[in-house]
PDB file of C-alpha atoms (C1' of nucleotides) in Angstrom:
ATOM      1  CA  MET A   1     -15.533 -14.912 -75.106  1.00  0.00           C
ATOM      2  CA  ALA A   2     -12.033 -13.321 -75.529  1.00  0.00           C
ATOM      3  CA  LYS A   3      -9.286 -14.749 -77.804  1.00  0.00           C
ATOM      4  CA  THR A   4      -6.938 -17.223 -76.177  1.00  0.00           C
ATOM      5  CA  ARG A   5      -3.700 -18.676 -77.220  1.00  0.00           C
ATOM      6  CA  ASN A   6      -2.343 -22.202 -76.830  1.00  0.00           C
ATOM      7  CA  THR A   7       0.725 -21.657 -74.728  1.00  0.00           C
ATOM      8  CA  LYS A   8       2.900 -24.364 -73.604  1.00  0.00           C
ATOM      9  CA  GLN A   9       2.124 -23.422 -69.927  1.00  0.00           C
ATOM     10  CA  ARG A  10      -1.515 -23.732 -70.536  1.00  0.00           C
ATOM     11  CA  GLN A  11      -1.292 -27.123 -72.354  1.00  0.00           C
ATOM     12  CA  LEU A  12       1.105 -28.530 -69.593  1.00  0.00           C
ATOM     13  CA  ILE A  13      -1.492 -27.459 -66.799  1.00  0.00           C
ATOM     14  CA  LEU A  14      -4.290 -29.027 -68.631  1.00  0.00           C
ATOM     15  CA  ASP A  15      -2.435 -32.272 -69.150  1.00  0.00           C
ATOM     16  CA  GLU A  16      -1.468 -32.476 -65.686  1.00  0.00           C
ATOM     17  CA  LEU A  17      -5.044 -31.939 -64.515  1.00  0.00           C
ATOM     18  CA  ARG A  18      -6.243 -34.524 -66.917  1.00  0.00           C
ATOM     19  CA  SER A  19      -3.687 -37.118 -65.756  1.00  0.00           C
ATOM     20  CA  THR A  20      -5.036 -37.268 -62.242  1.00  0.00           C
ATOM     21  CA  LYS A  21      -8.183 -38.100 -60.729  1.00  0.00           C
ATOM     22  CA  SER A  22      -7.408 -36.322 -57.380  1.00  0.00           C
ATOM     23  CA  HIS A  23      -9.078 -33.008 -58.095  1.00  0.00           C
ATOM     24  CA  PRO A  24      -5.901 -31.086 -57.258  1.00  0.00           C
ATOM     25  CA  CYS A  25      -5.454 -27.551 -56.033  1.00  0.00           C
ATOM     26  CA  ALA A  26      -3.569 -24.964 -57.782  1.00  0.00           C
ATOM     27  CA  GLU A  27      -0.334 -25.468 -55.712  1.00  0.00           C
ATOM     28  CA  TRP A  28      -0.320 -29.232 -56.392  1.00  0.00           C
ATOM     29  CA  LEU A  29      -0.488 -28.555 -60.062  1.00  0.00           C
ATOM     30  CA  TYR A  30       2.110 -25.899 -59.963  1.00  0.00           C
ATOM     31  CA  GLN A  31       4.624 -28.325 -58.334  1.00  0.00           C
ATOM     32  CA  ARG A  32       3.898 -30.944 -60.985  1.00  0.00           C
ATOM     33  CA  VAL A  33       4.098 -28.564 -63.992  1.00  0.00           C
ATOM     34  CA  LYS A  34       7.404 -26.864 -62.395  1.00  0.00           C
ATOM     35  CA  ALA A  35       9.046 -30.345 -62.784  1.00  0.00           C
ATOM     36  CA  LYS A  36       8.670 -29.992 -66.599  1.00  0.00           C
ATOM     37  CA  MET A  37       9.167 -26.372 -66.881  1.00  0.00           C
ATOM     38  CA  PRO A  38      10.977 -25.047 -63.994  1.00  0.00           C
ATOM     39  CA  ASN A  39      10.373 -21.282 -64.119  1.00  0.00           C
ATOM     40  CA  ILE A  40       6.694 -21.294 -64.621  1.00  0.00           C
ATOM     41  CA  SER A  41       5.151 -19.133 -61.889  1.00  0.00           C
ATOM     42  CA  LEU A  42       2.259 -19.894 -59.575  1.00  0.00           C
ATOM     43  CA  GLY A  43       0.432 -16.822 -60.939  1.00  0.00           C
ATOM     44  CA  THR A  44       0.428 -18.360 -64.394  1.00  0.00           C
ATOM     45  CA  VAL A  45      -1.081 -21.557 -63.057  1.00  0.00           C
ATOM     46  CA  TYR A  46      -3.921 -19.433 -61.306  1.00  0.00           C
ATOM     47  CA  ARG A  47      -4.502 -17.335 -64.428  1.00  0.00           C
ATOM     48  CA  ASN A  48      -4.613 -20.444 -66.622  1.00  0.00           C
ATOM     49  CA  LEU A  49      -7.005 -22.295 -64.452  1.00  0.00           C
ATOM     50  CA  ALA A  50      -9.280 -19.102 -64.637  1.00  0.00           C
ATOM     51  CA  VAL A  51      -9.037 -19.088 -68.264  1.00  0.00           C
ATOM     52  CA  LEU A  52      -9.822 -22.831 -68.710  1.00  0.00           C
ATOM     53  CA  LYS A  53     -12.799 -22.609 -66.364  1.00  0.00           C
ATOM     54  CA  GLU A  54     -14.110 -19.564 -68.121  1.00  0.00           C
ATOM     55  CA  GLN A  55     -14.038 -21.700 -71.400  1.00  0.00           C
ATOM     56  CA  GLU A  56     -15.827 -24.496 -69.564  1.00  0.00           C
ATOM     57  CA  ILE A  57     -12.933 -26.824 -70.320  1.00  0.00           C
ATOM     58  CA  ILE A  58     -12.515 -27.696 -66.668  1.00  0.00           C
ATOM     59  CA  GLN A  59     -14.563 -26.928 -63.629  1.00  0.00           C
ATOM     60  CA  GLU A  60     -13.522 -25.582 -60.157  1.00  0.00           C
ATOM     61  CA  LEU A  61     -15.352 -27.543 -57.449  1.00  0.00           C
ATOM     62  CA  PRO A  62     -18.300 -25.617 -56.001  1.00  0.00           C
ATOM     63  CA  ARG A  63     -17.950 -23.212 -53.017  1.00  0.00           C
ATOM     64  CA  ALA A  64     -20.174 -20.260 -52.513  1.00  0.00           C
ATOM     65  CA  GLY A  65     -17.684 -17.442 -52.669  1.00  0.00           C
ATOM     66  CA  SER A  66     -14.233 -17.161 -50.997  1.00  0.00           C
ATOM     67  CA  GLN A  67     -15.145 -16.638 -47.271  1.00  0.00           C
ATOM     68  CA  SER A  68     -16.564 -19.141 -44.885  1.00  0.00           C
ATOM     69  CA  ARG A  69     -20.196 -18.498 -44.048  1.00  0.00           C
ATOM     70  CA  TYR A  70     -22.144 -19.676 -40.883  1.00  0.00           C
ATOM     71  CA  ASP A  71     -25.588 -20.779 -40.112  1.00  0.00           C
ATOM     72  CA  SER A  72     -27.085 -20.704 -36.612  1.00  0.00           C
ATOM     73  CA  ASN A  73     -28.969 -23.990 -37.374  1.00  0.00           C
ATOM     74  CA  PRO A  74     -26.521 -26.666 -36.640  1.00  0.00           C
ATOM     75  CA  ASN A  75     -28.702 -29.368 -38.283  1.00  0.00           C
ATOM     76  CA  PRO A  76     -28.092 -30.482 -41.920  1.00  0.00           C
ATOM     77  CA  HIS A  77     -30.454 -28.820 -44.158  1.00  0.00           C
ATOM     78  CA  TYR A  78     -30.357 -27.416 -47.799  1.00  0.00           C
ATOM     79  CA  HIS A  79     -29.556 -24.170 -48.989  1.00  0.00           C
ATOM     80  CA  PHE A  80     -30.429 -22.384 -52.253  1.00  0.00           C
ATOM     81  CA  PHE A  81     -27.624 -20.195 -53.646  1.00  0.00           C
ATOM     82  CA  CYS A  82     -28.572 -17.308 -55.962  1.00  0.00           C
ATOM     83  CA  LEU A  83     -26.252 -17.185 -58.854  1.00  0.00           C
ATOM     84  CA  GLU A  84     -27.225 -13.452 -59.377  1.00  0.00           C
ATOM     85  CA  CYS A  85     -26.989 -11.824 -56.193  1.00  0.00           C
ATOM     86  CA  GLY A  86     -25.156 -14.467 -54.112  1.00  0.00           C
ATOM     87  CA  ARG A  87     -27.837 -14.671 -51.392  1.00  0.00           C
ATOM     88  CA  ILE A  88     -28.155 -17.938 -49.579  1.00  0.00           C
ATOM     89  CA  ASP A  89     -31.645 -19.202 -48.369  1.00  0.00           C
ATOM     90  CA  ASP A  90     -32.671 -22.057 -46.326  1.00  0.00           C
ATOM     91  CA  ILE A  91     -34.811 -24.778 -47.989  1.00  0.00           C
ATOM     92  CA  GLU A  92     -37.598 -26.326 -45.869  1.00  0.00           C
ATOM     93  CA  GLU A  93     -37.451 -29.872 -47.649  1.00  0.00           C
ATOM     94  CA  PRO A  94     -36.354 -32.440 -45.198  1.00  0.00           C
ATOM     95  CA  TYR A  95     -33.008 -34.005 -45.627  1.00  0.00           C
ATOM     96  CA  LEU A  96     -33.269 -36.535 -48.407  1.00  0.00           C
ATOM     97  CA  GLU A  97     -32.367 -39.710 -46.634  1.00  0.00           C
ATOM     98  CA  LYS A  98     -33.135 -41.673 -49.921  1.00  0.00           C
ATOM     99  CA  VAL A  99     -30.294 -39.787 -51.772  1.00  0.00           C
ATOM    100  CA  ASN A 100     -27.769 -41.169 -49.192  1.00  0.00           C
ATOM    101  CA  SER A 101     -29.228 -44.696 -49.603  1.00  0.00           C
ATOM    102  CA  GLU A 102     -29.199 -44.622 -53.264  1.00  0.00           C
ATOM    103  CA  ILE A 103     -25.378 -43.723 -53.352  1.00  0.00           C
ATOM    104  CA  THR A 104     -24.736 -46.162 -50.451  1.00  0.00           C
ATOM    105  CA  GLY A 105     -26.017 -48.972 -52.555  1.00  0.00           C
ATOM    106  CA  LYS A 106     -23.554 -47.872 -55.411  1.00  0.00           C
ATOM    107  CA  LEU A 107     -20.492 -47.363 -53.192  1.00  0.00           C
ATOM    108  CA  THR A 108     -20.383 -50.393 -51.341  1.00  0.00           C
ATOM    109  CA  GLU A 109     -16.625 -49.994 -50.696  1.00  0.00           C
ATOM    110  CA  TYR A 110     -17.169 -46.733 -48.976  1.00  0.00           C
ATOM    111  CA  VAL A 111     -18.878 -45.581 -45.810  1.00  0.00           C
ATOM    112  CA  VAL A 112     -21.392 -42.962 -46.867  1.00  0.00           C
ATOM    113  CA  LEU A 113     -22.140 -40.848 -43.866  1.00  0.00           C
ATOM    114  CA  GLY A 114     -24.104 -38.130 -45.582  1.00  0.00           C
ATOM    115  CA  HIS A 115     -24.214 -35.571 -48.316  1.00  0.00           C
ATOM    116  CA  PHE A 116     -23.865 -31.721 -48.694  1.00  0.00           C
ATOM    117  CA  THR A 117     -26.257 -30.332 -51.258  1.00  0.00           C
ATOM    118  CA  GLU A 118     -26.730 -26.639 -52.476  1.00  0.00           C
ATOM    119  CA  PHE A 119     -29.281 -25.832 -55.018  1.00  0.00           C
ATOM    120  CA  TYR A 120     -28.582 -23.030 -57.124  1.00  0.00           C
ATOM    121  CA  GLY A 121     -30.361 -20.737 -59.802  1.00  0.00           C
ATOM    122  CA  LEU A 122     -32.344 -17.510 -59.377  1.00  0.00           C
ATOM    123  CA  CYS A 123     -33.954 -16.208 -56.132  1.00  0.00           C
ATOM    124  CA  PRO A 124     -37.548 -14.754 -56.429  1.00  0.00           C
ATOM    125  CA  GLN A 125     -36.187 -11.143 -56.699  1.00  0.00           C
ATOM    126  CA  CYS A 126     -33.524 -11.968 -59.325  1.00  0.00           C
ATOM    127  CA  LYS A 127     -35.986 -14.078 -61.259  1.00  0.00           C
ATOM    128  CA  LYS A 128     -38.419 -11.081 -61.563  1.00  0.00           C
ATOM    129  CA  SER A 129     -35.787  -8.560 -62.661  1.00  0.00           C
ATOM    130  CA  LYS A 130     -34.778 -10.916 -65.600  1.00  0.00           C
TER     131      LYS A 130
ATOM    132  CA  MET B   1     -14.997 -31.121 -24.996  1.00  0.00           C
ATOM    133  CA  ALA B   2     -13.249 -28.368 -23.349  1.00  0.00           C
ATOM    134  CA  LYS B   3     -14.822 -26.187 -20.784  1.00  0.00           C
ATOM    135  CA  THR B   4     -16.028 -22.795 -22.239  1.00  0.00           C
ATOM    136  CA  ARG B   5     -17.333 -19.503 -20.593  1.00  0.00           C
ATOM    137  CA  ASN B   6     -20.261 -17.442 -21.614  1.00  0.00           C
ATOM    138  CA  THR B   7     -18.473 -14.033 -22.564  1.00  0.00           C
ATOM    139  CA  LYS B   8     -20.555 -11.081 -23.592  1.00  0.00           C
ATOM    140  CA  GLN B   9     -18.549 -11.336 -26.976  1.00  0.00           C
ATOM    141  CA  ARG B  10     -19.757 -14.784 -27.683  1.00  0.00           C
ATOM    142  CA  GLN B  11     -23.229 -14.171 -26.826  1.00  0.00           C
ATOM    143  CA  LEU B  12     -23.425 -11.087 -29.062  1.00  0.00           C
ATOM    144  CA  ILE B  13     -21.899 -12.971 -31.982  1.00  0.00           C
ATOM    145  CA  LEU B  14     -24.320 -15.853 -31.746  1.00  0.00           C
ATOM    146  CA  ASP B  15     -27.379 -13.471 -31.147  1.00  0.00           C
ATOM    147  CA  GLU B  16     -26.290 -11.605 -34.294  1.00  0.00           C
ATOM    148  CA  LEU B  17     -25.925 -14.899 -36.361  1.00  0.00           C
ATOM    149  CA  ARG B  18     -29.499 -16.066 -35.033  1.00  0.00           C
ATOM    150  CA  SER B  19     -30.992 -12.726 -35.943  1.00  0.00           C
ATOM    151  CA  THR B  20     -30.316 -13.211 -39.646  1.00  0.00           C
ATOM    152  CA  LYS B  21     -31.152 -15.636 -42.199  1.00  0.00           C
ATOM    153  CA  SER B  22     -28.399 -14.498 -44.572  1.00  0.00           C
ATOM    154  CA  HIS B  23     -25.724 -17.089 -43.668  1.00  0.00           C
ATOM    155  CA  PRO B  24     -23.087 -14.262 -43.131  1.00  0.00           C
ATOM    156  CA  CYS B  25     -19.344 -14.493 -43.156  1.00  0.00           C
ATOM    157  CA  ALA B  26     -17.223 -13.563 -40.171  1.00  0.00           C
ATOM    158  CA  GLU B  27     -16.431  -9.886 -41.415  1.00  0.00           C
ATOM    159  CA  TRP B  28     -20.151  -9.100 -41.538  1.00  0.00           C
ATOM    160  CA  LEU B  29     -20.783 -10.555 -38.106  1.00  0.00           C
ATOM    161  CA  TYR B  30     -17.736  -8.412 -36.893  1.00  0.00           C
ATOM    162  CA  GLN B  31     -19.089  -5.300 -38.278  1.00  0.00           C
ATOM    163  CA  ARG B  32     -22.617  -5.865 -36.624  1.00  0.00           C
ATOM    164  CA  VAL B  33     -21.232  -6.941 -33.273  1.00  0.00           C
ATOM    165  CA  LYS B  34     -18.898  -4.094 -33.254  1.00  0.00           C
ATOM    166  CA  ALA B  35     -21.632  -1.463 -33.535  1.00  0.00           C
ATOM    167  CA  LYS B  36     -22.742  -2.787 -30.008  1.00  0.00           C
ATOM    168  CA  MET B  37     -19.126  -3.429 -28.697  1.00  0.00           C
ATOM    169  CA  PRO B  38     -16.881  -1.237 -30.593  1.00  0.00           C
ATOM    170  CA  ASN B  39     -13.494  -2.687 -29.574  1.00  0.00           C
ATOM    171  CA  ILE B  40     -14.103  -6.325 -30.376  1.00  0.00           C
ATOM    172  CA  SER B  41     -11.655  -7.722 -32.662  1.00  0.00           C
ATOM    173  CA  LEU B  42     -12.046  -9.760 -35.650  1.00  0.00           C
ATOM    174  CA  GLY B  43      -9.850 -12.377 -34.243  1.00  0.00           C
ATOM    175  CA  THR B  44     -12.310 -12.750 -31.399  1.00  0.00           C
ATOM    176  CA  VAL B  45     -15.177 -13.232 -33.885  1.00  0.00           C
ATOM    177  CA  TYR B  46     -13.281 -16.060 -35.712  1.00  0.00           C
ATOM    178  CA  ARG B  47     -12.191 -17.747 -32.498  1.00  0.00           C
ATOM    179  CA  ASN B  48     -15.840 -17.651 -31.209  1.00  0.00           C
ATOM    180  CA  LEU B  49     -17.384 -18.908 -34.475  1.00  0.00           C
ATOM    181  CA  ALA B  50     -14.781 -21.954 -34.193  1.00  0.00           C
ATOM    182  CA  VAL B  51     -15.800 -22.565 -30.738  1.00  0.00           C
ATOM    183  CA  LEU B  52     -19.625 -22.451 -31.329  1.00  0.00           C
ATOM    184  CA  LYS B  53     -19.008 -24.708 -34.410  1.00  0.00           C
ATOM    185  CA  GLU B  54     -17.004 -27.174 -32.254  1.00  0.00           C
ATOM    186  CA  GLN B  55     -19.977 -27.376 -29.964  1.00  0.00           C
ATOM    187  CA  GLU B  56     -22.357 -27.849 -32.719  1.00  0.00           C
ATOM    188  CA  ILE B  57     -24.348 -24.787 -31.951  1.00  0.00           C
ATOM    189  CA  ILE B  58     -23.930 -23.336 -35.352  1.00  0.00           C
ATOM    190  CA  GLN B  59     -22.434 -24.855 -38.563  1.00  0.00           C
ATOM    191  CA  GLU B  60     -20.235 -23.524 -41.129  1.00  0.00           C
ATOM    192  CA  LEU B  61     -21.531 -24.135 -44.669  1.00  0.00           C
ATOM    193  CA  PRO B  62     -19.525 -26.998 -46.132  1.00  0.00           C
ATOM    194  CA  ARG B  63     -16.481 -26.493 -48.300  1.00  0.00           C
ATOM    195  CA  ALA B  64     -13.820 -29.072 -48.801  1.00  0.00           C
ATOM    196  CA  GLY B  65     -10.893 -27.380 -47.336  1.00  0.00           C
ATOM    197  CA  SER B  66      -9.461 -23.931 -47.872  1.00  0.00           C
ATOM    198  CA  GLN B  67      -8.180 -24.316 -51.312  1.00  0.00           C
ATOM    199  CA  SER B  68      -9.940 -24.240 -54.615  1.00  0.00           C
ATOM    200  CA  ARG B  69      -9.753 -27.607 -56.287  1.00  0.00           C
ATOM    201  CA  TYR B  70     -10.057 -28.308 -59.826  1.00  0.00           C
ATOM    202  CA  ASP B  71     -11.669 -31.078 -61.993  1.00  0.00           C
ATOM    203  CA  SER B  72     -10.832 -31.749 -65.714  1.00  0.00           C
ATOM    204  CA  ASN B  73     -14.247 -32.854 -66.341  1.00  0.00           C
ATOM    205  CA  PRO B  74     -16.382 -29.695 -66.785  1.00  0.00           C
ATOM    206  CA  ASN B  75     -19.723 -31.714 -66.716  1.00  0.00           C
ATOM    207  CA  PRO B  76     -21.752 -31.723 -63.456  1.00  0.00           C
ATOM    208  CA  HIS B  77     -21.220 -34.853 -61.620  1.00  0.00           C
ATOM    209  CA  TYR B  78     -20.932 -36.062 -57.976  1.00  0.00           C
ATOM    210  CA  HIS B  79     -18.060 -36.390 -55.688  1.00  0.00           C
ATOM    211  CA  PHE B  80     -17.220 -38.271 -52.644  1.00  0.00           C
ATOM    212  CA  PHE B  81     -15.096 -36.548 -49.958  1.00  0.00           C
ATOM    213  CA  CYS B  82     -13.189 -38.630 -47.443  1.00  0.00           C
ATOM    214  CA  LEU B  83     -13.545 -37.004 -44.104  1.00  0.00           C
ATOM    215  CA  GLU B  84     -10.278 -38.847 -43.071  1.00  0.00           C
ATOM    216  CA  CYS B  85      -7.802 -38.279 -45.845  1.00  0.00           C
ATOM    217  CA  GLY B  86      -9.294 -35.350 -47.717  1.00  0.00           C
ATOM    218  CA  ARG B  87      -9.298 -37.257 -50.974  1.00  0.00           C
ATOM    219  CA  ILE B  88     -11.985 -36.606 -53.424  1.00  0.00           C
ATOM    220  CA  ASP B  89     -13.392 -39.198 -55.822  1.00  0.00           C
ATOM    221  CA  ASP B  90     -15.740 -38.999 -58.642  1.00  0.00           C
ATOM    222  CA  ILE B  91     -19.061 -40.902 -58.362  1.00  0.00           C
ATOM    223  CA  GLU B  92     -20.290 -42.615 -61.483  1.00  0.00           C
ATOM    224  CA  GLU B  93     -23.968 -42.208 -60.468  1.00  0.00           C
ATOM    225  CA  PRO B  94     -25.738 -40.152 -63.088  1.00  0.00           C
ATOM    226  CA  TYR B  95     -26.976 -36.654 -62.051  1.00  0.00           C
ATOM    227  CA  LEU B  96     -30.164 -37.054 -60.264  1.00  0.00           C
ATOM    228  CA  GLU B  97     -32.635 -34.983 -62.099  1.00  0.00           C
ATOM    229  CA  LYS B  98     -35.422 -35.995 -59.783  1.00  0.00           C
ATOM    230  CA  VAL B  99     -33.692 -34.197 -56.870  1.00  0.00           C
ATOM    231  CA  ASN B 100     -33.846 -31.029 -59.034  1.00  0.00           C
ATOM    232  CA  SER B 101     -37.344 -31.600 -59.860  1.00  0.00           C
ATOM    233  CA  GLU B 102     -38.403 -32.434 -56.326  1.00  0.00           C
ATOM    234  CA  ILE B 103     -37.076 -28.996 -55.205  1.00  0.00           C
ATOM    235  CA  THR B 104     -38.307 -27.096 -58.264  1.00  0.00           C
ATOM    236  CA  GLY B 105     -41.831 -28.290 -56.994  1.00  0.00           C
ATOM    237  CA  LYS B 106     -41.323 -26.847 -53.660  1.00  0.00           C
ATOM    238  CA  LEU B 107     -39.664 -23.536 -54.552  1.00  0.00           C
ATOM    239  CA  THR B 108     -42.014 -22.235 -57.153  1.00  0.00           C
ATOM    240  CA  GLU B 109     -40.853 -18.680 -56.569  1.00  0.00           C
ATOM    241  CA  TYR B 110     -37.338 -19.555 -57.493  1.00  0.00           C
ATOM    242  CA  VAL B 111     -35.701 -20.789 -60.828  1.00  0.00           C
ATOM    243  CA  VAL B 112     -33.848 -23.905 -59.834  1.00  0.00           C
ATOM    244  CA  LEU B 113     -31.093 -24.491 -62.374  1.00  0.00           C
ATOM    245  CA  GLY B 114     -29.305 -27.293 -60.784  1.00  0.00           C
ATOM    246  CA  HIS B 115     -27.639 -28.607 -57.549  1.00  0.00           C
ATOM    247  CA  PHE B 116     -24.018 -29.175 -56.259  1.00  0.00           C
ATOM    248  CA  THR B 117     -23.802 -32.386 -54.153  1.00  0.00           C
ATOM    249  CA  GLU B 118     -20.776 -33.872 -52.351  1.00  0.00           C
ATOM    250  CA  PHE B 119     -21.265 -37.133 -50.508  1.00  0.00           C
ATOM    251  CA  TYR B 120     -18.886 -37.571 -47.411  1.00  0.00           C
ATOM    252  CA  GLY B 121     -17.829 -40.406 -45.045  1.00  0.00           C
ATOM    253  CA  LEU B 122     -14.806 -42.721 -45.472  1.00  0.00           C
ATOM    254  CA  CYS B 123     -13.046 -43.975 -48.611  1.00  0.00           C
ATOM    255  CA  PRO B 124     -12.325 -47.583 -49.156  1.00  0.00           C
ATOM    256  CA  GLN B 125      -8.827 -47.330 -47.682  1.00  0.00           C
ATOM    257  CA  CYS B 126      -9.754 -45.248 -44.643  1.00  0.00           C
ATOM    258  CA  LYS B 127     -12.586 -47.656 -44.063  1.00  0.00           C
ATOM    259  CA  LYS B 128     -10.167 -50.470 -43.828  1.00  0.00           C
ATOM    260  CA  SER B 129      -8.002 -48.834 -41.420  1.00  0.00           C
ATOM    261  CA  LYS B 130     -10.726 -48.108 -38.857  1.00  0.00           C
TER     262      LYS B 130
ATOM    263  C1'  DG C   1       3.475  -6.644 -85.538  1.00  0.00           C
ATOM    264  C1'  DT C   2      -0.099  -6.869 -82.194  1.00  0.00           C
ATOM    265  C1'  DA C   3      -2.193  -8.373 -78.134  1.00  0.00           C
ATOM    266  C1'  DC C   4      -2.567 -12.147 -75.193  1.00  0.00           C
ATOM    267  C1'  DA C   5       0.553 -14.497 -71.716  1.00  0.00           C
ATOM    268  C1'  DT C   6       4.300 -14.867 -68.840  1.00  0.00           C
ATOM    269  C1'  DG C   7       7.649 -14.389 -64.813  1.00  0.00           C
ATOM    270  C1'  DC C   8       8.287 -11.919 -60.839  1.00  0.00           C
ATOM    271  C1'  DA C   9       7.094  -9.593 -56.826  1.00  0.00           C
ATOM    272  C1'  DA C  10       4.207  -6.931 -54.469  1.00  0.00           C
ATOM    273  C1'  DA C  11      -0.394  -6.392 -52.966  1.00  0.00           C
ATOM    274  C1'  DT C  12      -4.986  -8.206 -51.268  1.00  0.00           C
ATOM    275  C1'  DT C  13      -7.967 -11.090 -48.914  1.00  0.00           C
ATOM    276  C1'  DA C  14      -9.234 -14.418 -45.411  1.00  0.00           C
ATOM    277  C1'  DT C  15      -7.797 -16.521 -41.580  1.00  0.00           C
ATOM    278  C1'  DT C  16      -4.900 -17.724 -37.494  1.00  0.00           C
ATOM    279  C1'  DT C  17      -1.784 -17.073 -33.833  1.00  0.00           C
ATOM    280  C1'  DG C  18       1.464 -15.302 -29.872  1.00  0.00           C
ATOM    281  C1'  DC C  19       1.268 -12.777 -25.978  1.00  0.00           C
ATOM    282  C1'  DA C  20       0.250 -10.044 -22.073  1.00  0.00           C
ATOM    283  C1'  DA C  21      -3.911  -8.206 -19.774  1.00  0.00           C
ATOM    284  C1'  DC C  22      -8.679  -9.401 -18.683  1.00  0.00           C
ATOM    285  C1'  DA C  23     -12.542 -11.665 -16.413  1.00  0.00           C
ATOM    286  C1'  DG C  24     -16.116 -15.512 -15.852  1.00  0.00           C
ATOM    287  C1'  DG C  25     -17.301 -19.169 -12.689  1.00  0.00           C
TER     288       DG C  25
ATOM    289  C1'  DC D   1      -7.744 -17.385  -8.147  1.00  0.00           C
ATOM    290  C1'  DC D   2      -7.346 -20.169 -12.113  1.00  0.00           C
ATOM    291  C1'  DT D   3      -7.657 -20.731 -16.759  1.00  0.00           C
ATOM    292  C1'  DG D   4     -10.667 -19.680 -20.722  1.00  0.00           C
ATOM    293  C1'  DT D   5     -10.837 -15.481 -23.341  1.00  0.00           C
ATOM    294  C1'  DT D   6      -9.836 -11.037 -25.262  1.00  0.00           C
ATOM    295  C1'  DG D   7      -7.579  -7.052 -28.039  1.00  0.00           C
ATOM    296  C1'  DC D   8      -3.928  -6.276 -30.764  1.00  0.00           C
ATOM    297  C1'  DA D   9      -0.682  -6.906 -33.919  1.00  0.00           C
ATOM    298  C1'  DA D  10       2.051  -9.684 -36.622  1.00  0.00           C
ATOM    299  C1'  DA D  11       2.062 -14.099 -39.135  1.00  0.00           C
ATOM    300  C1'  DT D  12       0.132 -17.418 -42.634  1.00  0.00           C
ATOM    301  C1'  DA D  13      -2.049 -19.100 -46.445  1.00  0.00           C
ATOM    302  C1'  DA D  14      -4.543 -18.570 -50.695  1.00  0.00           C
ATOM    303  C1'  DT D  15      -5.211 -15.871 -54.493  1.00  0.00           C
ATOM    304  C1'  DT D  16      -4.676 -11.696 -57.410  1.00  0.00           C
ATOM    305  C1'  DT D  17      -2.578  -8.173 -59.721  1.00  0.00           C
ATOM    306  C1'  DG D  18       0.898  -4.474 -61.949  1.00  0.00           C
ATOM    307  C1'  DC D  19       4.329  -4.201 -64.982  1.00  0.00           C
ATOM    308  C1'  DA D  20       7.960  -4.963 -68.345  1.00  0.00           C
ATOM    309  C1'  DT D  21       9.061  -8.559 -71.408  1.00  0.00           C
ATOM    310  C1'  DG D  22       8.107 -12.450 -74.108  1.00  0.00           C
ATOM    311  C1'  DT D  23       5.714 -15.210 -77.776  1.00  0.00           C
ATOM    312  C1'  DA D  24       1.718 -17.381 -80.447  1.00  0.00           C
ATOM    313  C1'  DC D  25      -0.681 -16.556 -84.534  1.00  0.00           C
TER     314       DC D  25
END
DNA sequence: GTACATGCAAATTATTTGCAACAGG
DNA sequence: CCTGTTGCAAATAATTTGCATGTAC
């Protein structure tokens, strides 16, 4: 891992992210940090989030790539995302209702309608080539 | 639901999506359909995917909104996404290892490293206002 | 002093939209 | 015909990047 510095900007961004439970986006953090350091730029926020993520100090909420992807099967089912080659396979396993009910039992204040799950790891091809 | 027509473009896009298991993005579908109908436009592909999704003939793989969102906790944990107001809360429930192991048992050809799960439904506030 | 970081703006990437012409039912 | 749909191009939205300057260590 490359060397990094403790800049005022990076610290402010991290503090701001730690001060909230809202899982904010870059723009939101930018506005907040800007209040304390008016000429910080949005590019700096993006660059620092990337560094902090790289260092595993924070995480970016999961999404498979930057583009939307589509499935001709409209029914909920699970996918397996290969971290190596990016391919997405369907999983035959039936939708785990018990996962919903387990969480529903804990989150009585909420209405739990369902869950999205993606498994990740290595697909058969990428497993072999390791 | 509004009235829709069976255009040649829509049918080709759907056929192309059904012909693959790769969960493609709009651009990929555009290239494929373009081979059969050279002056189709990318905007048409996006518009048709939106219509087909609306009709629940296909699905778009889940992603909470168009922007990346960040979390100051780098450890895997679950989130609850409110379909009404878009807020994302942390769930205290510990990571369900048994979900991984259940899938690992089925996908013996794969290396299952983990899973991303987001629950969705209504948060306490939105539940009340219904 | 050196190289990582920054601010700024321009460039990319992904997606959406306005509009006049087209075509399915 | 009537109105949903298309192709095209321009507009947005989100993110990334080049570059000269700044600053942490």
